[in-house]
Amino acid sequence: MIYSPSRLETYRQCPQKFKFTYIDQVPSSLEGVEAFMGSRVHEALYQLYLNLRFCKKMSLEELLSYYEEIWEKEWHGDIQIVRDEMTPDEYRALGEKCLVDYYRRYAPFDQTRTLGLEHPVQFALDPDGKYSMKGFIDRLSQPKDGVIWIHDYKTKGFFPTQQDLDQDRQLAYYQMAIQQLWPETKEVELIWHYLIFDQEFHSRRTRADLDALREETITLIQEIETTTDFPVKQSALCSWCEYRALCPLFRHQYETAALSKNEYMSEEGVFLVERLAALQSEEARIKGEVEKVKEALLAYARKKGVEVLFSKTHKVRIKVYDNIRFQGKSDPGRAALERAIKEAGKWEEVSSLDVYALSKLLLNGTWGADLAERIKKFGKSEKSPWIKVFPRDDQR
């Protein structure tokens, strides 16, 4: 399999979505309006520079007319708008603003020589060519001999920090490609055009940066090609995912959405969720009542000067003992407390193994494979359920 930056990023963001998209190849006609708008803006800029290649400069009016034309032509009924407060026309206008700002900033577009548009690249990550990548560079340009600029257009509403850009993988991959395809290149500059903000950002990668990314990527590809487990990774991106109706996190919601009211309330999963929510609410109420009764029992026992109280079928023993309450794990001052005990040489007398933390460290690979395998022999691997009731997102 030849990988692309977007394919690898999909796996990083959500292995389950990667499986739906690239392994199961589940077709989906859904498209987020943000992605649709971004594609049309990219196409308009492609057309702008394509015409310039043939010495034809589009006017701003011609560029916007072309954008409107392809917007209308490509619009379809499966475009989803997650933000209810936004309309298709407002997204169209946002894309138009991106083009207006870009045109006014860079006209007459003669800062550099354009070498490629939507330029396809394919390159190897290792000397044997076992691991390969491919992609498309929005625009390649040359400000002077021996120097290549890699341009990427972004229509995201996210304003990046310099650290975000310096850690970006996509354009770093493309730099690898450029240096393999044109080894005589002396300098490569990575440039992002964040069109919504009318901002241009730059970054560079050293040989050491690229070597580290190459090794990281090969390790990731090896993980992808050997794993049989593609877990769901929930994030803010879930709202824009085209596979929500298949995803274990949301499938039941979609399966029950079309049911009638009677069918919905009698559906087993719905019934069990409502039952658990009701029981936990009752449990919380009962716990509160229990604490109130205990306080009343303590007050009564003190008033009567007794330690045991009786009913016809039960008795309650009441005992008050000395205790010292210390700060919790995350409280300020806890570190100083632990340090004082360790300095006194008494830590082993009061410390105990946190088996939950141990399990988490072993499973997430923090301790490394060799140590993890040695420690795992003392335990037993199992699947532990975790069940908790939350308000639905649309009920918060």
CSV table of C-alpha atoms in Angstrom, one decimal:
chain,number,residue,atom,x,y,z
A,1,MET,CA,0.0,0.0,0.0
A,2,ILE,CA,1.3,3.5,-0.9
A,3,TYR,CA,0.4,6.0,1.8
A,4,SER,CA,-0.4,9.7,1.7
A,5,PRO,CA,-0.2,12.3,4.4
A,6,SER,CA,-4.0,12.4,4.6
A,7,ARG,CA,-4.2,8.6,4.9
A,8,LEU,CA,-1.7,8.6,7.8
A,9,GLU,CA,-3.3,11.6,9.5
A,10,THR,CA,-6.7,9.8,9.3
A,11,TYR,CA,-5.2,6.8,11.2
A,12,ARG,CA,-3.6,9.2,13.8
A,13,GLN,CA,-7.0,10.9,14.3
A,14,CYS,CA,-9.1,7.8,14.4
A,15,PRO,CA,-8.0,4.2,13.5
A,16,GLN,CA,-11.7,3.2,13.1
A,17,LYS,CA,-12.3,5.9,10.4
A,18,PHE,CA,-9.1,4.7,8.7
A,19,LYS,CA,-10.5,1.2,8.6
A,20,PHE,CA,-13.9,2.3,7.2
A,21,THR,CA,-12.2,4.4,4.6
A,22,TYR,CA,-9.1,2.5,3.4
A,23,ILE,CA,-9.6,-1.1,4.4
A,24,ASP,CA,-13.3,-1.7,4.2
A,25,GLN,CA,-13.6,1.0,1.6
A,26,VAL,CA,-17.1,1.9,2.7
A,27,PRO,CA,-18.6,4.4,0.2
A,28,SER,CA,-20.0,7.6,1.4
A,29,SER,CA,-21.5,10.5,-0.5
A,30,LEU,CA,-21.5,12.8,2.6
A,31,GLU,CA,-19.3,15.8,2.4
A,32,GLY,CA,-18.8,18.6,5.0
A,33,VAL,CA,-19.5,22.1,3.7
A,34,GLU,CA,-16.2,23.2,5.0
A,35,ALA,CA,-14.4,20.7,2.8
A,36,PHE,CA,-16.6,21.5,-0.2
A,37,MET,CA,-15.8,25.2,0.2
A,38,GLY,CA,-12.1,24.5,0.5
A,39,SER,CA,-12.2,22.4,-2.7
A,40,ARG,CA,-13.8,25.1,-4.7
A,41,VAL,CA,-11.3,27.7,-3.4
A,42,HIS,CA,-8.4,25.4,-4.3
A,43,GLU,CA,-9.9,24.9,-7.8
A,44,ALA,CA,-10.3,28.6,-8.3
A,45,LEU,CA,-6.7,29.3,-7.3
A,46,TYR,CA,-5.5,26.4,-9.6
A,47,GLN,CA,-7.4,28.1,-12.5
A,48,LEU,CA,-5.8,31.4,-11.7
A,49,TYR,CA,-2.3,30.1,-11.8
A,50,LEU,CA,-3.0,27.8,-14.8
A,51,ASN,CA,-4.0,30.9,-16.8
A,52,LEU,CA,-0.9,32.8,-15.7
A,53,ARG,CA,1.2,29.9,-17.0
A,54,PHE,CA,-0.2,30.8,-20.4
A,55,CYS,CA,0.4,34.6,-19.9
A,56,LYS,CA,-3.3,35.2,-19.2
A,57,LYS,CA,-4.1,37.1,-16.0
A,58,MET,CA,-7.6,36.7,-14.8
A,59,SER,CA,-9.3,39.7,-13.3
A,60,LEU,CA,-10.7,39.5,-9.8
A,61,GLU,CA,-14.2,39.5,-11.4
A,62,GLU,CA,-13.3,36.6,-13.6
A,63,LEU,CA,-11.9,34.6,-10.7
A,64,LEU,CA,-15.0,35.1,-8.6
A,65,SER,CA,-17.2,34.3,-11.6
A,66,TYR,CA,-15.4,31.0,-12.0
A,67,TYR,CA,-15.7,30.3,-8.3
A,68,GLU,CA,-19.5,30.9,-8.4
A,69,GLU,CA,-19.8,28.7,-11.5
A,70,ILE,CA,-18.0,25.7,-10.0
A,71,TRP,CA,-19.8,26.2,-6.7
A,72,GLU,CA,-23.2,25.9,-8.4
A,73,LYS,CA,-22.0,23.0,-10.6
A,74,GLU,CA,-20.6,20.9,-7.8
A,75,TRP,CA,-23.2,21.5,-5.1
A,76,HIS,CA,-25.1,18.4,-4.1
A,77,GLY,CA,-27.7,17.2,-1.6
A,78,ASP,CA,-25.4,15.2,0.6
A,79,ILE,CA,-23.4,18.2,1.8
A,80,GLN,CA,-23.8,18.5,5.6
A,81,ILE,CA,-23.6,21.7,7.6
A,82,VAL,CA,-22.7,21.0,11.2
A,83,ARG,CA,-23.0,24.5,12.4
A,84,ASP,CA,-26.7,25.2,12.4
A,85,GLU,CA,-26.2,29.0,12.6
A,86,MET,CA,-24.4,29.0,9.2
A,87,THR,CA,-26.1,28.8,5.7
A,88,PRO,CA,-24.7,27.6,2.4
A,89,ASP,CA,-24.6,31.1,1.1
A,90,GLU,CA,-22.6,32.3,4.1
A,91,TYR,CA,-20.0,29.5,3.4
A,92,ARG,CA,-20.0,30.5,-0.3
A,93,ALA,CA,-19.4,34.1,0.7
A,94,LEU,CA,-16.6,33.1,3.1
A,95,GLY,CA,-14.8,31.3,0.2
A,96,GLU,CA,-15.3,34.4,-2.0
A,97,LYS,CA,-13.7,36.5,0.7
A,98,CYS,CA,-10.7,34.1,0.8
A,99,LEU,CA,-10.2,34.6,-2.9
A,100,VAL,CA,-10.6,38.4,-2.8
A,101,ASP,CA,-8.0,38.7,0.0
A,102,TYR,CA,-5.6,36.4,-1.8
A,103,TYR,CA,-5.9,38.2,-5.1
A,104,ARG,CA,-5.4,41.7,-3.6
A,105,ARG,CA,-2.4,40.5,-1.6
A,106,TYR,CA,-0.5,38.8,-4.4
A,107,ALA,CA,-1.6,40.4,-7.6
A,108,PRO,CA,0.1,40.6,-10.2
A,109,PHE,CA,1.4,37.1,-9.0
A,110,ASP,CA,4.9,37.6,-10.2
A,111,GLN,CA,6.8,37.1,-6.9
A,112,THR,CA,8.1,33.7,-8.0
A,113,ARG,CA,8.0,31.3,-11.0
A,114,THR,CA,5.4,28.7,-10.7
A,115,LEU,CA,6.8,25.2,-11.3
A,116,GLY,CA,3.8,23.0,-10.6
A,117,LEU,CA,0.1,23.1,-9.7
A,118,GLU,CA,-1.6,20.2,-7.9
A,119,HIS,CA,1.8,18.6,-8.5
A,120,PRO,CA,1.8,14.8,-8.0
A,121,VAL,CA,4.7,13.4,-6.1
A,122,GLN,CA,5.7,9.9,-5.0
A,123,PHE,CA,8.7,9.0,-3.0
A,124,ALA,CA,10.3,6.2,-0.8
A,125,LEU,CA,10.8,6.5,2.9
A,126,ASP,CA,13.5,3.8,3.0
A,127,PRO,CA,16.4,2.8,0.7
A,128,ASP,CA,14.7,-0.4,-0.4
A,129,GLY,CA,11.5,1.3,-1.4
A,130,LYS,CA,9.4,-0.9,0.9
A,131,TYR,CA,7.6,2.1,2.3
A,132,SER,CA,6.4,4.7,-0.1
A,133,MET,CA,4.2,7.8,0.0
A,134,LYS,CA,2.4,10.0,-2.5
A,135,GLY,CA,0.6,13.3,-2.5
A,136,PHE,CA,-0.3,16.4,-4.4
A,137,ILE,CA,1.4,19.8,-3.7
A,138,ASP,CA,-1.0,22.7,-4.1
A,139,ARG,CA,1.7,24.8,-5.8
A,140,LEU,CA,5.4,24.7,-6.3
A,141,SER,CA,7.3,27.9,-7.0
A,142,GLN,CA,10.9,29.1,-7.4
A,143,PRO,CA,12.0,32.5,-6.2
A,144,LYS,CA,15.6,31.9,-7.5
A,145,ASP,CA,17.8,29.1,-8.8
A,146,GLY,CA,18.3,26.3,-6.3
A,147,VAL,CA,15.4,27.3,-4.1
A,148,ILE,CA,11.9,25.7,-4.1
A,149,TRP,CA,8.9,26.9,-2.2
A,150,ILE,CA,6.1,24.5,-1.3
A,151,HIS,CA,2.7,26.2,-1.0
A,152,ASP,CA,-0.3,24.9,0.8
A,153,TYR,CA,-3.7,26.6,0.8
A,154,LYS,CA,-5.8,26.3,4.0
A,155,THR,CA,-9.4,27.3,4.5
A,156,LYS,CA,-9.5,26.2,8.1
A,157,GLY,CA,-11.0,28.5,10.7
A,158,PHE,CA,-8.1,27.6,13.0
A,159,PHE,CA,-5.2,30.1,13.4
A,160,PRO,CA,-2.0,28.2,13.9
A,161,THR,CA,1.0,28.9,16.1
A,162,GLN,CA,4.5,28.7,14.8
A,163,GLN,CA,4.9,25.5,16.8
A,164,ASP,CA,1.9,24.0,15.0
A,165,LEU,CA,3.6,24.8,11.7
A,166,ASP,CA,7.0,23.6,12.7
A,167,GLN,CA,5.5,20.3,13.7
A,168,ASP,CA,3.3,19.9,10.6
A,169,ARG,CA,4.0,16.7,8.8
A,170,GLN,CA,2.3,17.1,5.4
A,171,LEU,CA,4.6,19.7,3.9
A,172,ALA,CA,7.6,18.0,5.5
A,173,TYR,CA,6.7,14.9,3.6
A,174,TYR,CA,6.6,17.0,0.4
A,175,GLN,CA,10.0,18.4,1.2
A,176,MET,CA,11.3,14.8,1.3
A,177,ALA,CA,9.8,14.3,-2.1
A,178,ILE,CA,11.3,17.4,-3.6
A,179,GLN,CA,14.8,16.5,-2.3
A,180,GLN,CA,14.5,13.0,-3.7
A,181,LEU,CA,13.2,14.2,-7.1
A,182,TRP,CA,15.5,17.2,-7.4
A,183,PRO,CA,18.6,16.4,-5.3
A,184,GLU,CA,20.4,19.5,-6.5
A,185,THR,CA,17.9,21.8,-4.7
A,186,LYS,CA,19.7,23.9,-2.1
A,187,GLU,CA,16.8,25.2,0.0
A,188,VAL,CA,13.2,24.3,0.5
A,189,GLU,CA,10.7,26.7,2.1
A,190,LEU,CA,7.4,25.5,3.5
A,191,ILE,CA,4.6,28.1,3.1
A,192,TRP,CA,1.0,28.0,4.3
A,193,HIS,CA,-1.6,30.4,3.1
A,194,TYR,CA,-4.3,30.6,5.8
A,195,LEU,CA,-6.9,32.2,3.5
A,196,ILE,CA,-9.6,32.9,6.0
A,197,PHE,CA,-7.2,35.1,8.0
A,198,ASP,CA,-5.3,36.4,4.9
A,199,GLN,CA,-2.0,35.3,6.5
A,200,GLU,CA,1.1,33.7,5.1
A,201,PHE,CA,3.3,31.5,7.4
A,202,HIS,CA,6.7,29.9,6.8
A,203,SER,CA,8.7,27.1,8.2
A,204,ARG,CA,11.8,25.0,7.4
A,205,ARG,CA,13.0,21.5,8.1
A,206,THR,CA,16.5,20.3,8.8
A,207,ARG,CA,17.9,17.0,7.6
A,208,ALA,CA,17.6,15.7,11.2
A,209,ASP,CA,13.9,16.8,11.3
A,210,LEU,CA,13.2,14.8,8.2
A,211,ASP,CA,15.1,11.8,9.3
A,212,ALA,CA,13.2,11.7,12.6
A,213,LEU,CA,9.9,12.1,10.7
A,214,ARG,CA,10.9,9.3,8.3
A,215,GLU,CA,11.6,6.9,11.2
A,216,GLU,CA,8.4,7.9,13.0
A,217,THR,CA,6.4,7.3,9.8
A,218,ILE,CA,7.9,3.9,9.0
A,219,THR,CA,7.0,2.8,12.6
A,220,LEU,CA,3.5,4.1,12.1
A,221,ILE,CA,3.1,2.2,8.8
A,222,GLN,CA,4.4,-1.0,10.4
A,223,GLU,CA,1.8,-0.6,13.1
A,224,ILE,CA,-1.0,-0.1,10.6
A,225,GLU,CA,0.0,-3.1,8.6
A,226,THR,CA,0.3,-5.5,11.6
A,227,THR,CA,-2.6,-4.4,13.8
A,228,THR,CA,-6.0,-6.0,13.8
A,229,ASP,CA,-7.4,-3.5,16.3
A,230,PHE,CA,-8.7,-0.2,14.9
A,231,PRO,CA,-10.3,1.5,18.0
A,232,VAL,CA,-12.5,4.6,17.8
A,233,LYS,CA,-10.8,7.8,18.9
A,234,GLN,CA,-13.3,10.4,19.9
A,235,SER,CA,-12.6,14.1,19.3
A,236,ALA,CA,-14.1,17.3,18.1
A,237,LEU,CA,-13.7,16.0,14.5
A,238,CYS,CA,-16.4,13.4,15.1
A,239,SER,CA,-19.1,16.0,14.3
A,240,TRP,CA,-17.7,16.2,10.7
A,241,CYS,CA,-17.2,12.5,10.1
A,242,GLU,CA,-19.1,10.9,7.2
A,243,TYR,CA,-19.2,7.5,9.0
A,244,ARG,CA,-21.1,8.5,12.1
A,245,ALA,CA,-24.0,6.2,11.2
A,246,LEU,CA,-21.5,3.2,11.2
A,247,CYS,CA,-19.4,4.3,14.1
A,248,PRO,CA,-19.8,2.4,17.4
A,249,LEU,CA,-20.0,5.7,19.2
A,250,PHE,CA,-23.0,7.0,17.2
A,251,ARG,CA,-24.6,4.0,15.3
A,252,HIS,CA,-27.3,3.3,17.9
A,253,GLN,CA,-28.4,7.0,17.8
A,254,TYR,CA,-28.8,6.8,14.0
A,255,GLU,CA,-30.5,3.4,14.2
A,256,THR,CA,-33.2,4.7,16.6
A,257,ALA,CA,-33.7,8.1,15.1
A,258,ALA,CA,-36.2,6.9,12.5
A,259,LEU,CA,-38.3,4.9,15.0
A,260,SER,CA,-41.8,6.0,16.0
A,261,LYS,CA,-42.2,7.3,19.6
A,262,ASN,CA,-43.6,3.9,20.8
A,263,GLU,CA,-41.0,1.9,19.0
A,264,TYR,CA,-38.3,4.2,20.3
A,265,MET,CA,-39.3,3.9,24.0
A,266,SER,CA,-39.6,0.1,23.7
A,267,GLU,CA,-36.3,-0.4,22.0
A,268,GLU,CA,-34.1,-2.4,24.3
A,269,GLY,CA,-31.0,-0.2,24.3
A,270,VAL,CA,-33.1,3.0,24.8
A,271,PHE,CA,-35.0,1.3,27.7
A,272,LEU,CA,-31.8,0.1,29.4
A,273,VAL,CA,-30.2,3.6,29.1
A,274,GLU,CA,-33.2,5.3,30.6
A,275,ARG,CA,-33.3,2.6,33.3
A,276,LEU,CA,-29.7,3.0,34.3
A,277,ALA,CA,-30.0,6.8,34.3
A,278,ALA,CA,-33.1,6.6,36.6
A,279,LEU,CA,-31.4,4.1,38.9
A,280,GLN,CA,-28.2,6.2,39.2
A,281,SER,CA,-30.2,9.3,39.9
A,282,GLU,CA,-32.1,7.3,42.6
A,283,GLU,CA,-28.8,6.0,43.9
A,284,ALA,CA,-27.4,9.5,44.3
A,285,ARG,CA,-30.6,10.6,46.1
A,286,ILE,CA,-30.3,7.6,48.4
A,287,LYS,CA,-26.7,8.3,49.2
A,288,GLY,CA,-27.6,11.8,50.2
A,289,GLU,CA,-30.3,10.5,52.4
A,290,VAL,CA,-28.0,7.9,54.0
A,291,GLU,CA,-25.5,10.7,54.9
A,292,LYS,CA,-28.3,12.7,56.5
A,293,VAL,CA,-29.5,9.8,58.6
A,294,LYS,CA,-25.9,9.0,59.7
A,295,GLU,CA,-25.5,12.6,60.8
A,296,ALA,CA,-28.7,12.4,62.7
A,297,LEU,CA,-27.7,9.1,64.3
A,298,LEU,CA,-24.4,10.5,65.5
A,299,ALA,CA,-26.1,13.6,67.0
A,300,TYR,CA,-28.7,11.4,68.7
A,301,ALA,CA,-26.0,9.0,70.1
A,302,ARG,CA,-24.0,11.9,71.5
A,303,LYS,CA,-27.1,13.4,73.1
A,304,LYS,CA,-28.0,10.0,74.7
A,305,GLY,CA,-24.4,9.1,75.6
A,306,VAL,CA,-24.6,5.7,73.9
A,307,GLU,CA,-22.6,3.9,71.2
A,308,VAL,CA,-25.2,1.4,69.9
A,309,LEU,CA,-28.8,2.1,68.8
A,310,PHE,CA,-31.5,-0.5,68.3
A,311,SER,CA,-34.6,-1.0,66.2
A,312,LYS,CA,-36.7,-4.2,66.2
A,313,THR,CA,-34.7,-5.8,63.5
A,314,HIS,CA,-31.3,-4.0,63.4
A,315,LYS,CA,-28.7,-2.2,65.4
A,316,VAL,CA,-26.2,0.5,64.6
A,317,ARG,CA,-22.7,0.8,66.1
A,318,ILE,CA,-21.4,4.3,66.3
A,319,LYS,CA,-17.7,4.9,67.0
A,320,VAL,CA,-15.7,8.1,66.8
A,321,TYR,CA,-11.9,7.6,66.2
A,322,ASP,CA,-9.0,9.9,65.7
A,323,ASN,CA,-7.9,10.5,62.1
A,324,ILE,CA,-5.6,12.9,60.2
A,325,ARG,CA,-6.9,14.0,56.8
A,326,PHE,CA,-4.1,14.7,54.2
A,327,GLN,CA,-4.2,16.4,50.9
A,328,GLY,CA,-5.3,14.4,47.8
A,329,LYS,CA,-3.0,13.4,44.9
A,330,SER,CA,-3.6,16.6,42.9
A,331,ASP,CA,-3.8,19.0,45.8
A,332,PRO,CA,-1.1,21.6,46.3
A,333,GLY,CA,1.4,20.6,49.0
A,334,ARG,CA,1.0,16.8,48.2
A,335,ALA,CA,4.5,16.7,46.6
A,336,ALA,CA,6.0,18.3,49.7
A,337,LEU,CA,4.3,15.7,52.0
A,338,GLU,CA,5.6,12.8,49.9
A,339,ARG,CA,9.1,14.3,49.8
A,340,ALA,CA,9.2,14.6,53.6
A,341,ILE,CA,8.2,10.9,54.0
A,342,LYS,CA,10.8,9.7,51.5
A,343,GLU,CA,13.5,11.8,53.1
A,344,ALA,CA,12.7,10.1,56.4
A,345,GLY,CA,13.1,6.7,54.8
A,346,LYS,CA,9.5,5.7,55.5
A,347,TRP,CA,8.0,5.7,52.0
A,348,GLU,CA,7.9,1.9,51.7
A,349,GLU,CA,5.8,1.7,54.9
A,350,VAL,CA,2.9,3.8,53.5
A,351,SER,CA,3.1,3.4,49.7
A,352,SER,CA,1.2,0.8,47.7
A,353,LEU,CA,1.1,-0.1,44.0
A,354,ASP,CA,-1.5,1.7,41.9
A,355,VAL,CA,-2.5,-1.2,39.7
A,356,TYR,CA,-4.8,1.0,37.6
A,357,ALA,CA,-1.9,3.3,36.8
A,358,LEU,CA,0.4,0.3,36.1
A,359,SER,CA,-2.1,-1.2,33.6
A,360,LYS,CA,-2.5,2.1,31.8
A,361,LEU,CA,1.3,2.6,31.5
A,362,LEU,CA,1.8,-0.9,30.1
A,363,LEU,CA,-1.1,-0.7,27.6
A,364,ASN,CA,-0.1,2.7,26.2
A,365,GLY,CA,3.5,1.7,25.7
A,366,THR,CA,5.0,4.3,28.0
A,367,TRP,CA,7.4,1.8,29.6
A,368,GLY,CA,8.6,0.2,26.4
A,369,ALA,CA,7.8,-3.3,24.9
A,370,ASP,CA,10.5,-5.3,26.8
A,371,LEU,CA,9.7,-4.1,30.3
A,372,ALA,CA,6.0,-4.3,29.5
A,373,GLU,CA,6.2,-7.9,28.6
A,374,ARG,CA,8.2,-8.8,31.8
A,375,ILE,CA,5.6,-7.0,34.0
A,376,LYS,CA,2.6,-8.4,32.1
A,377,LYS,CA,3.5,-11.9,33.2
A,378,PHE,CA,2.4,-11.0,36.8
A,379,GLY,CA,-1.1,-10.1,35.6
A,380,LYS,CA,-3.9,-11.4,33.5
A,381,SER,CA,-5.1,-9.7,30.3
A,382,GLU,CA,-8.8,-9.1,30.2
A,383,LYS,CA,-11.5,-6.8,28.8
A,384,SER,CA,-12.9,-4.6,31.6
A,385,PRO,CA,-16.3,-2.8,31.0
A,386,TRP,CA,-16.7,0.9,31.8
A,387,ILE,CA,-20.3,2.1,31.9
A,388,LYS,CA,-21.3,5.6,32.7
A,389,VAL,CA,-24.4,7.7,32.0
A,390,PHE,CA,-24.0,11.1,30.4
A,391,PRO,CA,-26.5,13.7,29.1
A,392,ARG,CA,-26.8,13.5,25.3
A,393,ASP,CA,-24.8,16.1,23.4
A,394,ASP,CA,-28.0,17.7,22.1
A,395,GLN,CA,-29.4,17.8,25.7
A,396,ARG,CA,-26.5,19.6,27.4
